[in-house]
Short mmCIF file of N, CA and C in Angstrom, two decimals:
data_model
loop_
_atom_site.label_atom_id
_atom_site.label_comp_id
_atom_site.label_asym_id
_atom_site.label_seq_id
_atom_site.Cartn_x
_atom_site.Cartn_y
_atom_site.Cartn_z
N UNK A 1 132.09 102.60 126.82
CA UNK A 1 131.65 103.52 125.78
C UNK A 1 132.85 104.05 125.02
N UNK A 2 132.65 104.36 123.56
CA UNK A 2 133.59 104.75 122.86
C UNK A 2 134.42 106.35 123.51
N UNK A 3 133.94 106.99 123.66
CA UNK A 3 134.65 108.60 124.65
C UNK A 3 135.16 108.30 125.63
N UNK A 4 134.52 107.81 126.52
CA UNK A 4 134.87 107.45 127.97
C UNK A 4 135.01 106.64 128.73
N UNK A 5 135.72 105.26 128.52
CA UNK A 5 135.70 104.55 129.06
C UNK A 5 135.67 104.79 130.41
N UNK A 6 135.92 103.67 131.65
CA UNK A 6 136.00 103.44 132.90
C UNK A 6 137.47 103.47 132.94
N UNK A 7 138.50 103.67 134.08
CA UNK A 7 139.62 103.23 133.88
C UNK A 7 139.65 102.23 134.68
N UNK A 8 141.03 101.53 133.83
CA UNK A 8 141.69 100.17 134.04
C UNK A 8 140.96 99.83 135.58
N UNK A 9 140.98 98.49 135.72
CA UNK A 9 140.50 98.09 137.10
C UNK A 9 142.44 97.96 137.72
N UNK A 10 142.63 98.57 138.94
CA UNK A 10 143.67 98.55 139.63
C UNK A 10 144.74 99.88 139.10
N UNK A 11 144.22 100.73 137.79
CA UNK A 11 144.72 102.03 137.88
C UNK A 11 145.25 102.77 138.76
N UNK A 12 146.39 103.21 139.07
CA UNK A 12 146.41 104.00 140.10
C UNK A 12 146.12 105.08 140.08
N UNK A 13 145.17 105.95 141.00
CA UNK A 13 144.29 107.09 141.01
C UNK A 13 145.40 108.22 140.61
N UNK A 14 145.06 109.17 140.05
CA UNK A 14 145.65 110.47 139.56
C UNK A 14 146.30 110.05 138.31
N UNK A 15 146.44 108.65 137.43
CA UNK A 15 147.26 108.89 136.64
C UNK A 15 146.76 109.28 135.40
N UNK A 16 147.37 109.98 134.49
CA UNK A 16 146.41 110.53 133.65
C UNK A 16 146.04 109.65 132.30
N UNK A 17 145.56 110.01 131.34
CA UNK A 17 145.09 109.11 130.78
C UNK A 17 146.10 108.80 129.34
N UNK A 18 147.17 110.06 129.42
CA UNK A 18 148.56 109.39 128.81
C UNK A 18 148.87 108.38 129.47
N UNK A 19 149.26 108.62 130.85
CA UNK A 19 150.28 108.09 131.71
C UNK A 19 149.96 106.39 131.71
N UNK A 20 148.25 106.51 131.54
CA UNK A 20 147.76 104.94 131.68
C UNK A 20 147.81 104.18 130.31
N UNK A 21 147.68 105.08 128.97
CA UNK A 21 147.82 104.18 127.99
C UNK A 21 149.22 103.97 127.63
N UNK A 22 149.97 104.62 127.69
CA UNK A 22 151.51 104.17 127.98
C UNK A 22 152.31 103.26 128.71
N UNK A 23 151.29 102.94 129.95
CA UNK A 23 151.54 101.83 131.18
C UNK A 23 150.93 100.71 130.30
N UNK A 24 149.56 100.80 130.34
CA UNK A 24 149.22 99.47 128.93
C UNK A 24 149.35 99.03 127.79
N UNK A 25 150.50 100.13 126.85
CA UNK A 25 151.02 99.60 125.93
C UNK A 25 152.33 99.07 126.60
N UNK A 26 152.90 99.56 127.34
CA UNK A 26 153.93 98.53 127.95
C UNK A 26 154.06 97.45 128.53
N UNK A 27 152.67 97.16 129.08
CA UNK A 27 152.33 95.66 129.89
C UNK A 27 152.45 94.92 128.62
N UNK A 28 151.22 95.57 127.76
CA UNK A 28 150.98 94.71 126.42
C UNK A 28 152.30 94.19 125.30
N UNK A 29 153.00 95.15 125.28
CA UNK A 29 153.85 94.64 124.41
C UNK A 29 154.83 93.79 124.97
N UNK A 30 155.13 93.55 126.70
CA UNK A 30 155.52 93.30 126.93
C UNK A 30 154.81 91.46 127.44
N UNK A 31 154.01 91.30 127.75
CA UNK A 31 153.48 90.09 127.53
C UNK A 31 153.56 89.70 125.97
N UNK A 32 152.56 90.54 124.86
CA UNK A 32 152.45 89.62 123.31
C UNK A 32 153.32 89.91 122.36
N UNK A 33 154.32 90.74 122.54
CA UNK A 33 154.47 91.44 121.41
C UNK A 33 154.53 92.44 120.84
N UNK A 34 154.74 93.42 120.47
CA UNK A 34 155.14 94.61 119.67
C UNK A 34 153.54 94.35 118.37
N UNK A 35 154.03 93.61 117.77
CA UNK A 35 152.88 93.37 116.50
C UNK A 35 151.60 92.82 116.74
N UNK A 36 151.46 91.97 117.91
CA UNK A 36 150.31 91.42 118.50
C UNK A 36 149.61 92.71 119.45
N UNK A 37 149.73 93.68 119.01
CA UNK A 37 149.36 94.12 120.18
C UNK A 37 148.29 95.51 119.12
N UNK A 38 147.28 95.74 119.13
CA UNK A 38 146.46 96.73 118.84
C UNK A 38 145.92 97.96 119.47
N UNK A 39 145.85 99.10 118.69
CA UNK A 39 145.66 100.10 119.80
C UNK A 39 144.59 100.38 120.57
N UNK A 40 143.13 99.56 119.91
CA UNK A 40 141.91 98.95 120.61
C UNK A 40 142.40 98.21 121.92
N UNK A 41 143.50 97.78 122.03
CA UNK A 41 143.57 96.84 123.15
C UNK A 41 143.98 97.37 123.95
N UNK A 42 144.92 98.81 123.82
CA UNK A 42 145.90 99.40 124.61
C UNK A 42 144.73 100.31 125.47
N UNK A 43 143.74 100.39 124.28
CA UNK A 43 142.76 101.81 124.73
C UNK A 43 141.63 100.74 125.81
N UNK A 44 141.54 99.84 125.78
CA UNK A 44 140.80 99.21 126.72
C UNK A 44 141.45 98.72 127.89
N UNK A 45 142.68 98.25 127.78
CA UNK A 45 143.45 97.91 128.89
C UNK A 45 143.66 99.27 129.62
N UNK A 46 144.00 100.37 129.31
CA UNK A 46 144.12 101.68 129.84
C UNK A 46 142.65 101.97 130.55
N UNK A 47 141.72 101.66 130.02
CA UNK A 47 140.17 102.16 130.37
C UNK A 47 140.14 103.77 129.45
N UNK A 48 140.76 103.48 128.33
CA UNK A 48 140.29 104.65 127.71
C UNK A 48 139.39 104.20 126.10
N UNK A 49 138.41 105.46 125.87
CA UNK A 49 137.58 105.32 124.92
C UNK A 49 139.05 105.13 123.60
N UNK A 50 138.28 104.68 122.46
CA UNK A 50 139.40 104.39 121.01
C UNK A 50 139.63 105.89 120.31
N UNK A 51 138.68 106.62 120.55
CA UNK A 51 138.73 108.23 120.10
C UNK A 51 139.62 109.05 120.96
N UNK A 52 139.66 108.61 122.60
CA UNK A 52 140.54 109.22 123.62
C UNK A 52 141.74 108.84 123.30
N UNK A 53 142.33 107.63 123.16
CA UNK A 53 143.52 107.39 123.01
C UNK A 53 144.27 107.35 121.40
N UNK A 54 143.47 107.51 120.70
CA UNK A 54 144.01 108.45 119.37
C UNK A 54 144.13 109.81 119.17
N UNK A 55 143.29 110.15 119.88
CA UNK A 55 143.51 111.78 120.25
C UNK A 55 144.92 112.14 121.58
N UNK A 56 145.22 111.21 122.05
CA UNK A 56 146.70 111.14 123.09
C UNK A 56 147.80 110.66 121.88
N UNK A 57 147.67 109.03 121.06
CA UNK A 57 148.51 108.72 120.50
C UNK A 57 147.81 108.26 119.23
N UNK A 58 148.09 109.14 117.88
CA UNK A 58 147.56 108.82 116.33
C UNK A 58 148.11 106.84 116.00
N UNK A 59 149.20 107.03 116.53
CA UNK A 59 149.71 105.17 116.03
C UNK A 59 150.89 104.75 117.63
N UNK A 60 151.24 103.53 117.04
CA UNK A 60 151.96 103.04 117.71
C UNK A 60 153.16 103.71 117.95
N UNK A 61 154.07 104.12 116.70
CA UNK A 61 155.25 104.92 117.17
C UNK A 61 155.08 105.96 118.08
N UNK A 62 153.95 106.69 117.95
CA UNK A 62 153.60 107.45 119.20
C UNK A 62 154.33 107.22 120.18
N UNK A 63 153.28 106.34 120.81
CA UNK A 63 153.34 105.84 121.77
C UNK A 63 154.75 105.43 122.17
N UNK A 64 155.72 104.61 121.39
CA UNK A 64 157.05 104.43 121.65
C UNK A 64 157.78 105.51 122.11
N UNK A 65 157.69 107.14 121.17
CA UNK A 65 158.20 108.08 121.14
C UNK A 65 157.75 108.28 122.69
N UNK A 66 156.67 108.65 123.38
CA UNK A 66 156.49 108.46 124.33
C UNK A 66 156.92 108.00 125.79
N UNK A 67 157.49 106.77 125.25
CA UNK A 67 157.94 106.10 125.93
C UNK A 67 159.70 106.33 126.15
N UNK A 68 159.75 106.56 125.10
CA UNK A 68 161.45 106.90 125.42
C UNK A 68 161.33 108.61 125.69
N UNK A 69 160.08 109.56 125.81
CA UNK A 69 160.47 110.36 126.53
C UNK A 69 160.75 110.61 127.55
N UNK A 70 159.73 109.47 127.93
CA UNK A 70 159.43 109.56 129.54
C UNK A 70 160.29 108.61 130.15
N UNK A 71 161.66 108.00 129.49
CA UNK A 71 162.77 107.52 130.23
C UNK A 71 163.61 108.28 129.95
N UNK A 72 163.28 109.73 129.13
CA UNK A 72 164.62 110.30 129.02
C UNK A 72 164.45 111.48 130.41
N UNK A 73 163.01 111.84 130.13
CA UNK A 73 162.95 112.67 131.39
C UNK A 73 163.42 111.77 132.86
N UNK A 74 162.89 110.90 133.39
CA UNK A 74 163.78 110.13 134.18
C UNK A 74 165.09 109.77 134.68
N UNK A 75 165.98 109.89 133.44
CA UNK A 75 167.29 110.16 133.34
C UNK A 75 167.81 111.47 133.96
N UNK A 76 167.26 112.20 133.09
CA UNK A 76 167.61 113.90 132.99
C UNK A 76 167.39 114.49 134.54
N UNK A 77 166.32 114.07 135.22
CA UNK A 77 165.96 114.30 136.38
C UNK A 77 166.95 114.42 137.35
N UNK A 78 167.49 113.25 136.96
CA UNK A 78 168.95 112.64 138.27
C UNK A 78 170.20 113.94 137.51
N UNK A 79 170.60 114.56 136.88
CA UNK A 79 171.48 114.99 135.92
C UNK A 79 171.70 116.63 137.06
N UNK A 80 172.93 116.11 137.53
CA UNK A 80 173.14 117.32 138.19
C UNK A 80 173.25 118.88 137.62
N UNK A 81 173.07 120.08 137.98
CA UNK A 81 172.76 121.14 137.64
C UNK A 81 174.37 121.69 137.28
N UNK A 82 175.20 121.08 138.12
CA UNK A 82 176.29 122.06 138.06
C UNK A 82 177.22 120.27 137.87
N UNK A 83 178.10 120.98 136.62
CA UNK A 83 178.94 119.85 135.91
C UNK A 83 180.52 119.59 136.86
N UNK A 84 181.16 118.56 137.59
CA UNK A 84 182.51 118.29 138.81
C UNK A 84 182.92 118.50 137.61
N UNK A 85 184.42 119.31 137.67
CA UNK A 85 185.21 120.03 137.01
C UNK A 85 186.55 118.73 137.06
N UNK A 86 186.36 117.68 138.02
CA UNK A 86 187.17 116.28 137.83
C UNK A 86 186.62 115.49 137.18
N UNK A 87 185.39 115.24 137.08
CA UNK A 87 184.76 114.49 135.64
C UNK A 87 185.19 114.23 134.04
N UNK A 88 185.84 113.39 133.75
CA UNK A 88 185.77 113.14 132.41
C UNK A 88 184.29 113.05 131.57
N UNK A 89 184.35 113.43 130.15
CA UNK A 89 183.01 113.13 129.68
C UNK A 89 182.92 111.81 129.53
N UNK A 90 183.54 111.00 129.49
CA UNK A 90 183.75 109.95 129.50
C UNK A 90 182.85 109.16 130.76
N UNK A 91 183.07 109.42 131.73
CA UNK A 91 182.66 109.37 133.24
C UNK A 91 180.91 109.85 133.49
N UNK A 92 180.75 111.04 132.97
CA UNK A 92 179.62 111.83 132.55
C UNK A 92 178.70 110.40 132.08
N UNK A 93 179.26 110.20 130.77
CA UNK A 93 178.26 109.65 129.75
C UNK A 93 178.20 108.18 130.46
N UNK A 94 179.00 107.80 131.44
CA UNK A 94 178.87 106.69 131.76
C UNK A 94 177.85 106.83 133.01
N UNK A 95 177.83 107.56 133.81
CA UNK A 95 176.90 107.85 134.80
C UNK A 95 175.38 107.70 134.54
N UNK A 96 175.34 109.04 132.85
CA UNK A 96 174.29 109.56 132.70
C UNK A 96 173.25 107.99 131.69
N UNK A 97 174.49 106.72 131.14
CA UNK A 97 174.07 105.92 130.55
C UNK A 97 173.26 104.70 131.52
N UNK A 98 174.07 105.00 132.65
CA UNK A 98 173.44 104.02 133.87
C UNK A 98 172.14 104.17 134.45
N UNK A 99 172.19 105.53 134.04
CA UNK A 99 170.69 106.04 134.80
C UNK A 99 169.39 105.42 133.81
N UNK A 100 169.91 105.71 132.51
CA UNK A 100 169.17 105.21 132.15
C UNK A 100 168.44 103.83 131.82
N UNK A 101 169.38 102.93 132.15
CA UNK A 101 169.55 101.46 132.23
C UNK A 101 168.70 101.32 133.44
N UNK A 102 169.04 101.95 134.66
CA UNK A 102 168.32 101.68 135.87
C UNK A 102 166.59 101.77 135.30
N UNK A 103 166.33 103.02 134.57
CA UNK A 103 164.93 103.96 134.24
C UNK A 103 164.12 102.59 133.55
N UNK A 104 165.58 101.82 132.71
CA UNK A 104 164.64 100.96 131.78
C UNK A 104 164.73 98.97 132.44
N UNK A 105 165.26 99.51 133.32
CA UNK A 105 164.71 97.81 134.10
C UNK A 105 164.07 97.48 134.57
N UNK A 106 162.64 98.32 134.76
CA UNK A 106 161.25 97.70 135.08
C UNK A 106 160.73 97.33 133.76
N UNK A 107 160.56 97.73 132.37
CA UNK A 107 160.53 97.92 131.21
C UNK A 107 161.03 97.07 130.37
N UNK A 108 162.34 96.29 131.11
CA UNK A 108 163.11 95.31 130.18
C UNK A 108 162.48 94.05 129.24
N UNK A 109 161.20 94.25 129.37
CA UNK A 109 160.47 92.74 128.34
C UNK A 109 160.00 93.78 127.36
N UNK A 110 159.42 94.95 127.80
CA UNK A 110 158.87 95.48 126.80
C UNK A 110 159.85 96.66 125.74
N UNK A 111 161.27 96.86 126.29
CA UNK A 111 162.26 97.04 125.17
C UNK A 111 162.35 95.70 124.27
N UNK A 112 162.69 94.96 125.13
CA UNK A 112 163.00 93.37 124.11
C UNK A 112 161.80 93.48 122.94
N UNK A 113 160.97 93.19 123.60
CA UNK A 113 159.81 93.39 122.08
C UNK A 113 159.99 94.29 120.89
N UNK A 114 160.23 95.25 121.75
CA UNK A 114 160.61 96.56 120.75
C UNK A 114 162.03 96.56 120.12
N UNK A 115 162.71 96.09 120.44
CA UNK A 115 163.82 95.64 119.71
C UNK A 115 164.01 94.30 118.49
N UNK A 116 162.96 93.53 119.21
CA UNK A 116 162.56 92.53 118.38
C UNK A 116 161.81 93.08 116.98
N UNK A 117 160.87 93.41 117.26
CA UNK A 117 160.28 93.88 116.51
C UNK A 117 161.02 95.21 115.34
N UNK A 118 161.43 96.05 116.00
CA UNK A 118 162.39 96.98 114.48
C UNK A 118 163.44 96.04 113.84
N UNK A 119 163.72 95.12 114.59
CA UNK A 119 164.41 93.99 114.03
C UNK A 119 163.99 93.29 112.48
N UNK A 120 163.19 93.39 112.75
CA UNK A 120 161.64 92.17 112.13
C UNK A 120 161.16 93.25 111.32
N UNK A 121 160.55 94.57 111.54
CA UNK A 121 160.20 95.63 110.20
C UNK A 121 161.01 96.37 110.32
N UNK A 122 161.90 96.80 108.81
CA UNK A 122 162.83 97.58 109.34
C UNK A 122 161.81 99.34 109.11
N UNK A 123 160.97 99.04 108.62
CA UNK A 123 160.16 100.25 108.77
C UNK A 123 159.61 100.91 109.84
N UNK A 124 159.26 100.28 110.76
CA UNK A 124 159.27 100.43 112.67
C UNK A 124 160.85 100.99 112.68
N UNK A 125 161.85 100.08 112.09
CA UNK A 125 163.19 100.40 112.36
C UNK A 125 162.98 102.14 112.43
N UNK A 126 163.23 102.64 111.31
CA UNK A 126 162.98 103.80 110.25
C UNK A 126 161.76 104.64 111.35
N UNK A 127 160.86 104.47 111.56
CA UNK A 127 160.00 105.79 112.09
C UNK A 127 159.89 105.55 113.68
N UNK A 128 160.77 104.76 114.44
CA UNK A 128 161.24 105.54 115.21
C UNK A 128 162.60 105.69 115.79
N UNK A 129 163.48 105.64 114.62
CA UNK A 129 164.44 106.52 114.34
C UNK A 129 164.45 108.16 115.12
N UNK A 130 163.97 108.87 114.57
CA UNK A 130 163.92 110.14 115.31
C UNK A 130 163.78 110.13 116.63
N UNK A 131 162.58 109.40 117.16
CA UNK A 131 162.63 109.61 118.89
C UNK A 131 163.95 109.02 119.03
N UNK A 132 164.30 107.70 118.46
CA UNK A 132 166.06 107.53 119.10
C UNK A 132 166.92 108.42 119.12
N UNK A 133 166.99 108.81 118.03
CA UNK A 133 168.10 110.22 118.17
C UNK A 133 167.93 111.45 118.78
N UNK A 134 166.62 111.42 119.36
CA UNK A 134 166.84 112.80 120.19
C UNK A 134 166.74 112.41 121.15
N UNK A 135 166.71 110.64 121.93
CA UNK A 135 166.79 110.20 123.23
C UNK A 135 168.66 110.26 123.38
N UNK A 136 169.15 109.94 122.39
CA UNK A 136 170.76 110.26 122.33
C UNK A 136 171.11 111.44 122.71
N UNK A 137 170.74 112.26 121.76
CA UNK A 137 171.04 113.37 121.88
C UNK A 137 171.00 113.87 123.64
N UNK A 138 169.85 113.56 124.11
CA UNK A 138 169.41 114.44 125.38
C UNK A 138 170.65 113.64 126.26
N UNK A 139 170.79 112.67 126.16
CA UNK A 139 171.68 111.64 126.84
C UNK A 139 173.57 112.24 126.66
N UNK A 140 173.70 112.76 125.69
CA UNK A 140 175.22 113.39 125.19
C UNK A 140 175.03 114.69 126.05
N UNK A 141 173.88 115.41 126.12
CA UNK A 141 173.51 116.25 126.54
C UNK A 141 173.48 116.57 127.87
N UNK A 142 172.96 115.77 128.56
CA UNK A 142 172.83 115.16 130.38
C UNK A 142 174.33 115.34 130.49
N UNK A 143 175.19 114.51 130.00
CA UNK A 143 176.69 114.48 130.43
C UNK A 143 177.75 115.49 129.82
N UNK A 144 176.90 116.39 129.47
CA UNK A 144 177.80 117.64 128.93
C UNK A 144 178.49 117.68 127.52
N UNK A 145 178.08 117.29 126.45
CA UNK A 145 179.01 116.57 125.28
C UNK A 145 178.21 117.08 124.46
N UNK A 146 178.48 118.01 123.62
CA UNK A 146 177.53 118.55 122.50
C UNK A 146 176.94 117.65 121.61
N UNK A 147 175.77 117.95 121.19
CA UNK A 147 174.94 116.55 120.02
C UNK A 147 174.49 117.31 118.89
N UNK A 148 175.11 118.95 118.91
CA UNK A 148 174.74 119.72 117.79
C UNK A 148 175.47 119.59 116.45
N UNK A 149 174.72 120.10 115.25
CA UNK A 149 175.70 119.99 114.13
C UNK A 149 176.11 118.75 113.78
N UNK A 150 177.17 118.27 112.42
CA UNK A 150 177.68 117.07 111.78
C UNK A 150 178.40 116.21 113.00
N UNK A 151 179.10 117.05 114.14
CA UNK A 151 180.31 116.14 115.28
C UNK A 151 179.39 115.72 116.18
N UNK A 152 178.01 116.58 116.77
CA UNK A 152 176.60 115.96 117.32
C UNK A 152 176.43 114.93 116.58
N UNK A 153 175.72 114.89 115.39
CA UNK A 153 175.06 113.71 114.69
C UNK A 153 175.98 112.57 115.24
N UNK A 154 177.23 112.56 114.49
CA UNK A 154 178.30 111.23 114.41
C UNK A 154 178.03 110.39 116.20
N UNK A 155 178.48 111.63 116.95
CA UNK A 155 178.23 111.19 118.19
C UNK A 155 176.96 110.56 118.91
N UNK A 156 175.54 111.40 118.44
CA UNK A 156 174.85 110.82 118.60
C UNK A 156 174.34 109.24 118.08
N UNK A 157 174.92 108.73 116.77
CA UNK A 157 175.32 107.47 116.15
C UNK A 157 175.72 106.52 116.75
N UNK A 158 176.85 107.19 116.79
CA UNK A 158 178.25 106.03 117.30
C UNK A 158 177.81 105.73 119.23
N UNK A 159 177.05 106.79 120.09
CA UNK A 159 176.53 106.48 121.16
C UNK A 159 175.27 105.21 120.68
N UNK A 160 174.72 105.30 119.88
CA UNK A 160 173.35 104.86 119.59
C UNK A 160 174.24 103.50 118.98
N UNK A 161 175.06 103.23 118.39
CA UNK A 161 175.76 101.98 118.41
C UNK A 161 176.30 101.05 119.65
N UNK A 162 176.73 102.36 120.55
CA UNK A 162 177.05 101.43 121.84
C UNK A 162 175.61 101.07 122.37
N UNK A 163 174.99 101.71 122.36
CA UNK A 163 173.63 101.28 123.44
C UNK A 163 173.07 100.01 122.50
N UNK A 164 173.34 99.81 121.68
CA UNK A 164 172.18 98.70 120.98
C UNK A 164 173.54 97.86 121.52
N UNK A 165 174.44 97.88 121.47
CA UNK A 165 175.69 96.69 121.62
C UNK A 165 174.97 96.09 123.33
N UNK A 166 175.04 97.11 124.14
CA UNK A 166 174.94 97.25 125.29
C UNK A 166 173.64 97.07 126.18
N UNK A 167 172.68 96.90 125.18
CA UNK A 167 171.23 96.62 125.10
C UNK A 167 171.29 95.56 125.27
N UNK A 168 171.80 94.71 124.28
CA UNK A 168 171.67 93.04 124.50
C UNK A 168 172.18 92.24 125.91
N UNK A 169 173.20 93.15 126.15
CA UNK A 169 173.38 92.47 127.26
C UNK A 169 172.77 92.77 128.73
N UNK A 170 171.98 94.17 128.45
CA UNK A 170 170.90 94.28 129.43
C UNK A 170 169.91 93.60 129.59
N UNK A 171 169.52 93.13 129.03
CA UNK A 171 168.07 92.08 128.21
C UNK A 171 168.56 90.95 128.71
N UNK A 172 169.88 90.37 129.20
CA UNK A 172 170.05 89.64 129.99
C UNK A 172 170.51 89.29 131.28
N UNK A 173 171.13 90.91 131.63
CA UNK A 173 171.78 90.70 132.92
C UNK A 173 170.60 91.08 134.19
N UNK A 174 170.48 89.80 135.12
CA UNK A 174 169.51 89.68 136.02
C UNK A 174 170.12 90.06 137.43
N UNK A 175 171.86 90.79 137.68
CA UNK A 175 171.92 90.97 138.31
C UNK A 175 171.44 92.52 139.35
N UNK A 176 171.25 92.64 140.30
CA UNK A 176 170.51 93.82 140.66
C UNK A 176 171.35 94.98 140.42
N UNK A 177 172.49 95.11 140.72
CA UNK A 177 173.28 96.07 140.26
C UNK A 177 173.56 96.48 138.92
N UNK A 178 173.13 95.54 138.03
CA UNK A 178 173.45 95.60 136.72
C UNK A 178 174.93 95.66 136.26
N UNK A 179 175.60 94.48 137.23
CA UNK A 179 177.05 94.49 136.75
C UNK A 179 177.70 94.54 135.31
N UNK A 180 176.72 93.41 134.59
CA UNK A 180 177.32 93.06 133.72
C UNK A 180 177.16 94.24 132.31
N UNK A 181 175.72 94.88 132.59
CA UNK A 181 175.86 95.86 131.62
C UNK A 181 176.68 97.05 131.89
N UNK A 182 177.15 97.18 133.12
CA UNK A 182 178.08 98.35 133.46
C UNK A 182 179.41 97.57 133.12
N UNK A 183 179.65 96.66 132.71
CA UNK A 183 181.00 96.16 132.19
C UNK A 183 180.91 96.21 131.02
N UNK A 184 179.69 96.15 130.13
CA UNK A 184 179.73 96.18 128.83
C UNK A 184 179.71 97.57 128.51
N UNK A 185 178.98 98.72 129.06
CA UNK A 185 179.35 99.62 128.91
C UNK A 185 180.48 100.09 128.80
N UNK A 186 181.26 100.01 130.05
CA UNK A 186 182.51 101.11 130.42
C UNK A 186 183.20 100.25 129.12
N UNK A 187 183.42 98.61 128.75
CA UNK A 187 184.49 98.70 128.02
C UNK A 187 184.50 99.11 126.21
N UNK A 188 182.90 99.57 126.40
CA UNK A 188 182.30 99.93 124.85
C UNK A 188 182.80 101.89 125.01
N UNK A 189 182.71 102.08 126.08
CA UNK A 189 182.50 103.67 125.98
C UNK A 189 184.49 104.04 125.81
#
C-alpha cells in the first residue's frame, strides 16, 4: 500500500524507516547505479510506502546528504574527548581520515557510483556540494583544526582535494588494513 508498506523481507527489526531507506538506496546504487536507480524502488526495497519515504527524503541528494551524515557521525563517534598534547594536527587529521575510510568500506561500490555519477552530472556534482563540505568540515573538526571563516573554507577544499585524490585509490585497495590508502593518504596530507 502506498502509506505503509510491509518492511523489506530480511530487515533488521528496530531499524527505522530512515535507517532502512538509506540501507536500500545503498544496496541499490550500489548494484545499478546512481541514475538507474528510482526513489519508487528505494521506497519498495526499504518496505516503505512512496509518500513515507518522501516525507523522510524529498530527492535523491537527500538521501546522499544522509548518507554522508551518518558516516560522519561514525567517524566523530571514535574522536576522542580530550585532544594528546603530542599529536600533530597533522597526525589528528590522519587518524580522524582513517576512521572514516574504515566507516566507508562496507559502502565502497556504492561511493564508486556516487562518484561516478557527479562525475557524469556535474549538477549532482553542484547539489551535493554542501553535504561535502560540512562532511569536511566536521572531519577538520574531529582532529582539532578550525574549518571556520575564509582559512576554514580553503582548508576545508584543499582537504576535500586530498580525499577525492585518495578516494580513488580506496575504490581499489582490497587490502584489509587499507594499506595502500593509508599510504596515499599520509603522503597527500
Amino acid at each position: 500500500s502506498e502509506g505503509g508498506a510491509e518492511p523489506a523481507a530480511g530487515a533488521p527489526p528496530g531499524r527505522t524507516p530512515g535507517d532502512r531507506a538509506l540501507d536500500a538506496f545503498l544496496r541499490l546504487i550500489a548494484d545499478k547505479g546512481f541514475a538507474a536507480v528510482a526513489r519508487r524502488d528505494v521506497a519498495q526495497e526499504a518496505g516503505l510506502g512512496f509518500a513515507e519515504l518522501y516525507g523522510l527524503h524529498s530527492d535523491k541528494v537527500s538521501l546522499v546528504a544522509s548518507f554522508m551524515a551518518r558516516i560522519d557521525a561514525e567517524v566523530l563517534a571514535g574522536t576522542p574527548s580530550v585532544i594528546d598534547a603530542e599529536e600533530t594536527a597533522r597526525d589528528r587529521l590522519f587518524d580522524v581520515m582513517m576512521r572514516r575510510y574504515d566507516s566507508l568500506k562496507p559502502h565502497r561500490e556504492a561511493m564508486r557510483a556516487l562518484r561516478i555519477a557527479a562525475l557524469r552530472d556535474p549538477l549532482l556534482g553542484l547539489a551535493i556540494g554542501p553535504a561535502v563540505r560540512r562532511s569536511m568540515a566536521a572531519m577538520l573538526e574531529a582532529a582539532s583544526i578550525p574549518s571556520d571563516g575564509l582559512g576554514g573554507a580553503l582548508r576545508q577544499n584543499g582537504l576535500l582535494v586530498i580525499h577525492q585524490a585518495v578516494s580513488r585509490v580506496f575504490d581499489k585497495d582490497e587490502t584489509d588494513d587499507l594499506s595502500k590508502t593509508m599510504a596515499s593518504l599520509d603522503s597527500r596530507l
